[in-house]
Short mmCIF file of C-alpha atoms and ligand atoms in Angstrom, two decimals:
data_model
loop_
_atom_site.label_atom_id
_atom_site.label_comp_id
_atom_site.label_asym_id
_atom_site.label_seq_id
_atom_site.Cartn_x
_atom_site.Cartn_y
_atom_site.Cartn_z
CA UNK A 1 -5.27 3.20 31.30
CA UNK A 2 -8.98 2.74 30.89
CA UNK A 3 -10.75 0.00 28.95
CA UNK A 4 -9.46 -2.22 26.22
CA UNK A 5 -7.11 -0.87 23.58
CA UNK A 6 -8.63 0.39 20.35
CA UNK A 7 -6.11 -0.39 17.62
CA UNK A 8 -5.46 1.55 14.42
CA UNK A 9 -5.89 -1.50 12.17
CA UNK A 10 -5.83 -5.00 13.60
CA UNK A 11 -6.10 -8.41 11.89
CA UNK A 12 -9.64 -9.68 11.31
CA UNK A 13 -10.03 -13.36 10.49
CA UNK A 14 -13.00 -14.59 8.48
CA UNK A 15 -13.33 -18.08 9.96
CA UNK A 16 -12.00 -20.49 7.32
CA UNK A 17 -8.32 -19.56 7.57
CA UNK A 18 -7.50 -22.37 10.03
CA UNK A 19 -9.17 -24.95 7.79
CA UNK A 20 -6.68 -24.17 4.98
CA UNK A 21 -3.74 -24.02 7.41
CA UNK A 22 -4.82 -27.39 8.85
CA UNK A 23 -4.94 -28.80 5.31
CA UNK A 24 -1.32 -27.73 4.82
CA UNK A 25 -0.37 -29.69 7.95
CA UNK A 26 -2.54 -32.70 7.10
CA UNK A 27 -0.93 -33.01 3.66
CA UNK A 28 2.56 -32.00 4.89
CA UNK A 29 2.79 -29.10 2.44
CA UNK A 30 4.91 -27.10 4.91
CA UNK A 31 6.96 -25.40 2.21
CA UNK A 32 7.11 -22.29 0.04
CA UNK A 33 4.93 -24.03 -2.55
CA UNK A 34 1.79 -26.15 -2.57
CA UNK A 35 -2.00 -26.06 -3.01
CA UNK A 36 -2.59 -23.02 -0.78
CA UNK A 37 -0.03 -20.93 -2.70
CA UNK A 38 -1.65 -21.90 -6.02
CA UNK A 39 -5.16 -21.44 -4.61
CA UNK A 40 -4.40 -18.03 -3.09
CA UNK A 41 -2.87 -16.84 -6.38
CA UNK A 42 -5.98 -18.00 -8.28
CA UNK A 43 -8.26 -16.21 -5.78
CA UNK A 44 -6.26 -12.99 -6.19
CA UNK A 45 -6.23 -13.23 -9.99
CA UNK A 46 -10.00 -13.77 -10.07
CA UNK A 47 -10.47 -10.79 -7.78
CA UNK A 48 -8.07 -8.27 -9.36
CA UNK A 49 -8.54 -9.12 -13.03
CA UNK A 50 -9.06 -12.41 -14.90
CA UNK A 51 -6.19 -11.60 -17.23
CA UNK A 52 -3.65 -10.88 -14.44
CA UNK A 53 -0.88 -13.27 -13.37
CA UNK A 54 -0.03 -12.99 -9.68
CA UNK A 55 2.95 -14.36 -7.72
CA UNK A 56 2.57 -14.47 -3.93
CA UNK A 57 5.71 -13.51 -2.03
CA UNK A 58 7.13 -13.11 1.47
CA UNK A 59 6.23 -9.40 1.62
CA UNK A 60 5.07 -6.40 -0.34
CA UNK A 61 8.58 -5.01 -0.03
CA UNK A 62 9.96 -8.12 -1.77
CA UNK A 63 7.38 -7.59 -4.54
CA UNK A 64 8.61 -4.01 -5.10
CA UNK A 65 12.21 -5.25 -5.19
CA UNK A 66 11.35 -7.86 -7.83
CA UNK A 67 9.33 -5.35 -9.91
CA UNK A 68 12.41 -3.11 -10.07
CA UNK A 69 14.61 -6.04 -11.10
CA UNK A 70 12.12 -7.19 -13.76
CA UNK A 71 12.09 -3.66 -15.20
CA UNK A 72 15.88 -3.78 -15.40
CA UNK A 73 16.50 -0.98 -12.88
CA UNK A 74 20.19 -1.01 -11.97
CA UNK A 75 22.97 0.86 -10.17
CA UNK A 76 22.94 4.57 -10.94
CA UNK A 77 19.45 4.57 -12.49
CA UNK A 78 16.77 7.06 -11.44
CA UNK A 79 13.32 6.09 -10.12
CA UNK A 80 10.56 8.67 -9.64
CA UNK A 81 8.82 7.88 -6.36
CA UNK A 82 5.83 9.39 -4.59
CA UNK A 83 7.17 11.17 -1.50
CA UNK A 84 3.98 10.85 0.55
CA UNK A 85 4.16 7.12 1.29
CA UNK A 86 5.47 4.47 3.66
CA UNK A 87 9.22 3.84 3.48
CA UNK A 88 8.73 0.39 1.90
CA UNK A 89 7.88 2.08 -1.44
CA UNK A 90 11.30 3.75 -1.52
CA UNK A 91 13.68 1.36 0.26
CA UNK A 92 13.89 -1.25 -2.56
CA UNK A 93 14.98 1.48 -5.01
CA UNK A 94 18.21 1.62 -3.02
CA UNK A 95 18.48 -2.23 -2.88
CA UNK A 96 19.13 -2.21 -6.64
CA UNK A 97 21.58 0.70 -6.32
CA UNK A 98 19.26 3.19 -8.01
CA UNK A 99 18.43 6.69 -6.78
CA UNK A 100 14.93 7.82 -5.86
CA UNK A 101 13.67 11.24 -6.97
CA UNK A 102 10.77 12.16 -4.73
CA UNK A 103 7.60 13.72 -6.12
CA UNK A 104 5.12 15.61 -3.93
CA UNK A 105 1.33 15.18 -3.89
CA UNK A 106 -1.78 16.90 -5.23
CA UNK A 107 -4.69 17.74 -2.96
CA UNK A 108 -7.56 15.74 -4.60
CA UNK A 109 -6.19 12.27 -3.80
CA UNK A 110 -3.04 13.13 -1.76
CA UNK A 111 -1.06 10.99 -4.24
CA UNK A 112 1.56 11.81 -6.88
CA UNK A 113 1.24 15.22 -8.50
CA UNK A 114 1.27 14.74 -12.31
CA UNK A 115 2.67 18.23 -13.05
CA UNK A 116 5.63 17.74 -10.72
CA UNK A 117 6.14 14.28 -12.20
CA UNK A 118 6.42 15.71 -15.70
CA UNK A 119 8.77 18.47 -14.52
CA UNK A 120 11.05 15.89 -12.88
CA UNK A 121 11.10 13.82 -16.08
CA UNK A 122 11.94 16.83 -18.28
CA UNK A 123 14.72 17.95 -15.90
CA UNK A 124 16.19 14.45 -15.85
CA UNK A 125 16.05 14.09 -19.64
CA UNK A 126 17.78 17.45 -19.99
CA UNK A 127 20.64 16.01 -17.93
CA UNK A 128 20.69 13.08 -20.37
CA UNK A 129 19.36 10.60 -17.81
CA UNK A 130 15.81 9.43 -18.39
CA UNK A 131 14.27 7.82 -15.27
CA UNK A 132 13.75 4.05 -15.46
CA UNK A 133 10.45 3.77 -13.55
CA UNK A 134 7.64 5.65 -11.82
CA UNK A 135 6.58 4.39 -8.36
CA UNK A 136 3.05 5.56 -7.66
CA UNK A 137 1.11 4.80 -4.47
CA UNK A 138 -2.61 4.68 -3.63
CA UNK A 139 -2.10 5.90 -0.08
CA UNK A 140 -4.69 4.91 2.55
CA UNK A 141 -6.57 3.18 -0.29
CA UNK A 142 -7.34 6.32 -2.32
CA UNK A 143 -6.46 5.72 -5.99
CA UNK A 144 -3.90 8.07 -7.56
CA UNK A 145 -4.70 10.14 -10.69
CA UNK A 146 -3.86 7.25 -12.98
CA UNK A 147 -5.03 8.65 -16.32
CA UNK A 148 -2.91 11.78 -15.96
CA UNK A 149 0.09 9.77 -14.77
CA UNK A 150 -0.35 7.10 -17.45
CA UNK A 151 -0.46 9.78 -20.16
CA UNK A 152 2.90 11.14 -18.98
CA UNK A 153 4.35 7.65 -18.61
CA UNK A 154 3.29 6.84 -22.19
CA UNK A 155 4.59 10.12 -23.59
CA UNK A 156 8.08 9.56 -22.19
CA UNK A 157 7.91 5.77 -22.36
CA UNK A 158 8.61 5.09 -18.67
CA UNK A 159 7.02 2.05 -16.94
CA UNK A 160 4.82 2.40 -13.84
CA UNK A 161 5.11 0.34 -10.66
CA UNK A 162 1.80 0.59 -8.84
CA UNK A 163 2.19 0.27 -5.07
CA UNK A 164 -1.31 -0.92 -4.14
CA UNK A 165 -0.17 -2.30 -0.75
CA UNK A 166 -2.85 -0.22 0.98
CA UNK A 167 -5.41 -0.39 -1.83
CA UNK A 168 -6.63 -3.97 -2.28
CA UNK A 169 -10.31 -3.55 -3.21
CA UNK A 170 -9.96 0.06 -4.36
CA UNK A 171 -10.96 0.93 -7.94
CA UNK A 172 -10.00 3.47 -10.55
CA UNK A 173 -12.85 3.91 -13.03
CA UNK A 174 -14.14 0.36 -12.48
CA UNK A 175 -10.71 -1.26 -12.66
CA UNK A 176 -9.22 -2.76 -9.52
CA UNK A 177 -6.08 -1.10 -8.19
CA UNK A 178 -3.05 -3.36 -8.69
CA UNK A 179 -3.66 -3.99 -12.41
CA UNK A 180 -3.22 -0.38 -13.57
CA UNK A 181 0.58 -0.21 -13.84
CA UNK A 182 3.19 -2.37 -15.62
CA UNK A 183 3.56 -4.17 -12.28
CA UNK A 184 1.34 -3.98 -9.19
CA UNK A 185 2.22 -4.58 -5.55
CA UNK A 186 -0.03 -6.02 -2.85
CA UNK A 187 0.73 -6.48 0.86
CA UNK A 188 -0.79 -8.84 3.42
CA UNK A 189 1.09 -7.48 6.41
CA UNK A 190 -0.69 -7.65 9.78
CA UNK A 191 -2.20 -4.17 9.53
CA UNK A 192 -3.48 -4.32 5.94
CA UNK A 193 -7.09 -4.79 4.81
CA UNK A 194 -6.54 -8.55 4.67
CA UNK A 195 -3.55 -10.27 6.20
CA UNK A 196 -1.57 -13.50 6.10
CA UNK A 197 0.42 -12.29 9.18
CA UNK A 198 3.07 -11.22 6.69
CA UNK A 199 3.17 -11.54 2.92
CA UNK A 200 2.80 -9.79 -0.40
CA UNK A 201 2.21 -10.31 -4.09
CA UNK A 202 3.44 -9.10 -7.45
CA UNK A 203 0.70 -8.49 -10.02
CA UNK A 204 2.03 -9.17 -13.53
CA UNK A 205 0.49 -8.56 -16.95
CA UNK A 206 1.81 -11.82 -18.41
CA UNK A 207 2.34 -15.40 -17.25
CA UNK A 208 5.93 -15.09 -18.49
CA UNK A 209 6.65 -12.21 -16.06
CA UNK A 210 5.03 -14.17 -13.24
CA UNK A 211 7.24 -17.19 -13.94
CA UNK A 212 10.33 -14.96 -14.04
CA UNK A 213 9.31 -13.46 -10.67
CA UNK A 214 8.87 -16.93 -9.17
CA UNK A 215 12.25 -17.98 -10.62
CA UNK A 216 14.00 -15.00 -8.97
CA UNK A 217 12.03 -15.53 -5.73
CA UNK A 218 13.26 -19.14 -5.44
CA UNK A 219 17.02 -18.52 -5.74
CA UNK A 220 17.12 -18.38 -9.57
CA UNK A 221 17.76 -22.09 -10.02
CA UNK A 222 18.54 -23.16 -13.57
CA UNK A 223 16.93 -26.28 -14.99
CA UNK A 224 19.54 -28.88 -13.97
CA UNK A 225 19.70 -31.94 -11.66
CA UNK A 226 22.36 -30.24 -9.54
CA UNK A 227 22.12 -26.73 -8.11
CA UNK A 228 23.08 -24.40 -10.92
CA UNK A 229 22.68 -20.62 -11.09
CA UNK A 230 23.27 -18.12 -13.88
CA UNK A 231 21.60 -15.20 -12.12
CA UNK A 232 21.43 -13.76 -8.59
CA UNK A 233 18.35 -15.08 -6.81
CA UNK A 234 16.30 -14.31 -3.73
CA UNK A 235 14.38 -16.27 -1.12
CA UNK A 236 11.10 -14.38 -1.47
CA UNK A 237 8.37 -16.98 -2.07
CA UNK A 238 5.30 -17.17 0.17
CA UNK A 239 4.93 -20.15 2.51
CA UNK A 240 2.10 -22.61 1.82
CA UNK A 241 1.13 -22.32 5.51
CA UNK A 242 0.45 -18.58 5.46
CA UNK A 243 -1.08 -18.78 1.97
CA UNK A 244 -3.80 -20.81 3.72
CA UNK A 245 -4.62 -17.74 5.81
CA UNK A 246 -4.82 -15.76 2.57
CA UNK A 247 -7.36 -18.17 1.03
CA UNK A 248 -9.61 -17.74 4.08
CA UNK A 249 -9.20 -13.96 3.95
CA UNK A 250 -10.14 -13.79 0.25
CA UNK A 251 -13.57 -15.22 1.15
CA UNK A 252 -14.31 -12.06 3.14
CA UNK A 253 -12.48 -9.34 1.17
CA UNK A 254 -15.69 -7.70 -0.09
CA UNK A 255 -17.04 -7.60 3.47
CA UNK A 256 -13.80 -6.06 4.72
CA UNK A 257 -13.96 -3.29 2.12
CA UNK A 258 -17.60 -2.60 3.05
CA UNK A 259 -16.75 -2.52 6.77
CA UNK A 260 -13.82 -0.12 6.30
CA UNK A 261 -15.97 2.16 4.16
CA UNK A 262 -18.71 2.04 6.81
CA UNK A 263 -16.17 3.21 9.45
CA UNK A 264 -15.40 6.23 7.28
CA UNK A 265 -19.09 7.08 6.85
CA UNK A 266 -19.73 6.65 10.57
CA UNK A 267 -16.91 9.01 11.56
CA UNK A 268 -17.95 11.54 8.95
CA UNK A 269 -21.57 11.53 10.06
CA UNK A 270 -20.79 11.90 13.76
CA UNK A 271 -18.02 14.48 13.39
CA UNK A 272 -19.71 16.69 10.80
CA UNK A 273 -20.41 19.36 13.43
CA UNK A 274 -16.68 20.04 13.86
CA UNK A 275 -15.59 22.89 11.62
CA UNK A 276 -11.88 22.33 12.24
CA UNK A 277 -11.84 18.74 10.91
CA UNK A 278 -12.29 17.64 7.31
CA UNK A 279 -12.34 14.36 5.40
CA UNK A 280 -10.89 13.43 2.00
CA UNK A 281 -13.77 12.87 -0.42
CA UNK A 282 -13.62 10.45 -3.36
CA UNK A 283 -13.15 12.26 -6.67
CA UNK A 284 -15.64 11.15 -9.37
CA UNK A 285 -14.84 7.69 -10.72
CA UNK A 286 -12.51 6.75 -7.85
CA UNK A 287 -13.46 4.14 -5.27
CA UNK A 288 -11.36 3.90 -2.09
CA UNK A 289 -11.31 0.84 0.15
CA UNK A 290 -10.91 3.40 2.99
CA UNK A 291 -8.19 1.21 4.49
CA UNK A 292 -7.61 3.95 7.04
CA UNK A 293 -9.99 6.78 7.83
CA UNK A 294 -7.92 9.96 7.85
CA UNK A 295 -8.83 13.42 9.09
CA UNK A 296 -7.27 16.78 8.38
CA UNK A 297 -7.34 19.27 11.26
CA UNK A 298 -6.83 23.04 11.15
CA UNK A 299 -3.35 23.03 12.72
CA UNK A 300 -0.48 20.96 14.06
CA UNK A 301 -1.60 21.94 17.59
CA UNK A 302 -5.15 20.60 17.07
CA UNK A 303 -3.74 17.41 15.54
CA UNK A 304 -1.50 16.82 18.55
CA UNK A 305 -4.22 17.69 21.04
CA UNK A 306 -6.48 15.05 19.49
CA UNK A 307 -3.74 12.44 19.17
CA UNK A 308 -2.60 12.82 22.80
CA UNK A 309 -6.17 12.82 24.12
CA UNK A 310 -6.86 9.56 22.27
CA UNK A 311 -3.61 8.04 23.52
CA UNK A 312 -4.64 8.94 27.07
CA UNK A 313 -7.82 6.89 26.54
CA UNK A 314 -5.93 3.89 25.18
CA UNK A 315 -6.94 4.62 21.58
CA UNK A 316 -4.28 4.29 18.88
CA UNK A 317 -4.10 7.08 16.30
CA UNK A 318 -1.16 8.00 14.08
CA UNK A 319 -0.08 11.13 12.21
CA UNK A 320 -0.32 10.85 8.42
CA UNK A 321 2.86 9.30 7.00
CA UNK A 322 5.94 11.50 7.11
CA UNK A 323 7.01 12.24 3.50
CA UNK A 324 10.15 10.51 2.24
CA UNK A 325 11.90 13.79 1.36
CA UNK A 326 11.74 14.72 5.07
CA UNK A 327 13.13 11.39 6.29
CA UNK A 328 16.70 11.56 7.58
CA UNK A 329 17.67 8.52 5.51
CA UNK A 330 16.44 10.08 2.22
CA UNK A 331 17.17 13.75 2.83
CA UNK A 332 20.04 13.97 0.33
CA UNK A 333 18.02 12.74 -2.67
CA UNK A 334 16.47 15.10 -5.18
CA UNK A 335 12.84 16.03 -4.55
CA UNK A 336 10.14 18.03 -6.35
CA UNK A 337 8.16 19.68 -3.58
CA UNK A 338 5.07 21.87 -3.36
CA UNK A 339 4.38 21.76 0.41
CA UNK A 340 1.29 19.56 0.18
CA UNK A 341 2.61 16.35 1.73
CA UNK A 342 4.43 18.27 4.48
CA UNK A 343 1.19 20.08 5.35
CA UNK A 344 -0.73 16.77 5.40
CA UNK A 345 1.89 15.31 7.72
CA UNK A 346 1.61 18.27 10.10
CA UNK A 347 -2.19 18.49 10.26
CA UNK A 348 -3.43 15.00 9.48
CA UNK A 349 -4.31 12.01 11.64
CA UNK A 350 -5.27 8.38 10.98
CA UNK A 351 -8.16 7.20 13.15
CA UNK A 352 -8.78 3.61 14.29
CA UNK A 353 -10.07 1.88 11.14
CA UNK A 354 -10.10 -1.89 11.64
CA UNK A 355 -12.95 -3.85 10.07
CA UNK A 356 -13.47 -5.48 13.49
CA UNK A 357 -14.16 -2.26 15.41
CA UNK A 358 -17.49 -2.26 17.24
CA UNK A 359 -19.89 0.67 17.37
CA UNK A 360 -18.82 1.08 21.02
CA UNK A 361 -15.18 1.41 19.90
CA UNK A 362 -16.09 4.00 17.26
CA UNK A 363 -18.20 5.90 19.80
CA UNK A 364 -15.25 6.03 22.22
CA UNK A 365 -13.15 7.70 19.51
CA UNK A 366 -15.94 10.11 18.55
CA UNK A 367 -16.74 11.09 22.16
CA UNK A 368 -13.10 11.94 22.74
CA UNK A 369 -12.81 13.96 19.53
CA UNK A 370 -15.99 15.93 20.29
CA UNK A 371 -14.75 16.73 23.78
CA UNK A 372 -11.27 18.03 22.84
CA UNK A 373 -11.97 20.02 19.68
C1 PLP B 1 2.73 -2.02 3.82
C2 PLP B 1 3.24 -1.25 2.67
C3 PLP B 1 4.27 -1.74 1.87
C4 PLP B 1 5.09 -2.96 2.19
O1 PLP B 1 4.44 -4.11 2.39
P1 PLP B 1 5.06 -5.25 3.35
O2 PLP B 1 4.24 -6.42 3.04
O3 PLP B 1 4.87 -4.76 4.75
O4 PLP B 1 6.49 -5.42 3.00
C5 PLP B 1 4.65 -1.01 0.75
N1 PLP B 1 4.05 0.14 0.45
C6 PLP B 1 3.08 0.67 1.20
C7 PLP B 1 2.46 1.95 0.79
C8 PLP B 1 2.65 0.00 2.36
O5 PLP B 1 1.72 0.54 3.12
#
């Protein structure tokens, strides 16, 4: 193996994270509550939308689970879920005993196709079972077609869960992603645009929903001197230690978005001579954080040739996410398919996209791509 590894998306600290973590130790707030948790939630609320109420949690997956519970999704219910996503969007649907129905993508944003969504709703209603929720995703940071999806959601009165785990800092028509649905999901896993090593958040529209989420996330303890429970609870709250990392990361979020977007522009500029590679452009009004720079090649063979050549040079690249309807674990669920997400999976590749990549790192990737294509 030659030279140091170039990662797909590695953590990038801003500098003040350890100060907040040290404060947690100095004050002995080593618990799933405390000043860092409150401070991180405030920072997120100020960033996403002043009117939002945000609960920080142990993971983005936990946030999706709680959103489903808060919307009353139960055993036997149906949830319409974008197929082109990471498995964490779909897994919690099964935690509550509901069934996912997978919806394919459209080619402008690669996210949920509104026509297929409406078809799935009409089919379900015809069978006398209206779906309980719509799980949309802003994959790789590109916002989904929210207006079209919201119109359908309103028409049939079905709430939207907005999986913005990859889209912190992205915007749909000047509104931050995460505030666009009935509930929004954020993730601070190690590979995301900012990280707390592991963690997530549930974006709520009301303080009441936030307090209910916190109640469920802390074992659903009733107000009593002894331990008393009238509901099933979970241990999903974020630790005050890792929330300190989050406070440091929020000081540099705008920089991180700018750096990720600069990676995209750099790749695009230096690879523009290649006719067999294309990039996903931002539709008018949409602003992507460009969490990962993705390319679409002309064939599965070209995609693999590039991926293996990069691997040979100690550069991490990854095929676009394999759609849920093609996953062995979800293959028996109903799906509305048009071939788009399967084609993206076959021909697409994620390039190294960390905000801490140097120009030398980017040049290594580009040199390799120019030489094999
Ligand atoms: C990372 C991710 C999640 C889950 O977040 P965790 O914090 O890792 O549990 C959910 N959805 C998508 C699209 C993701 O990329």
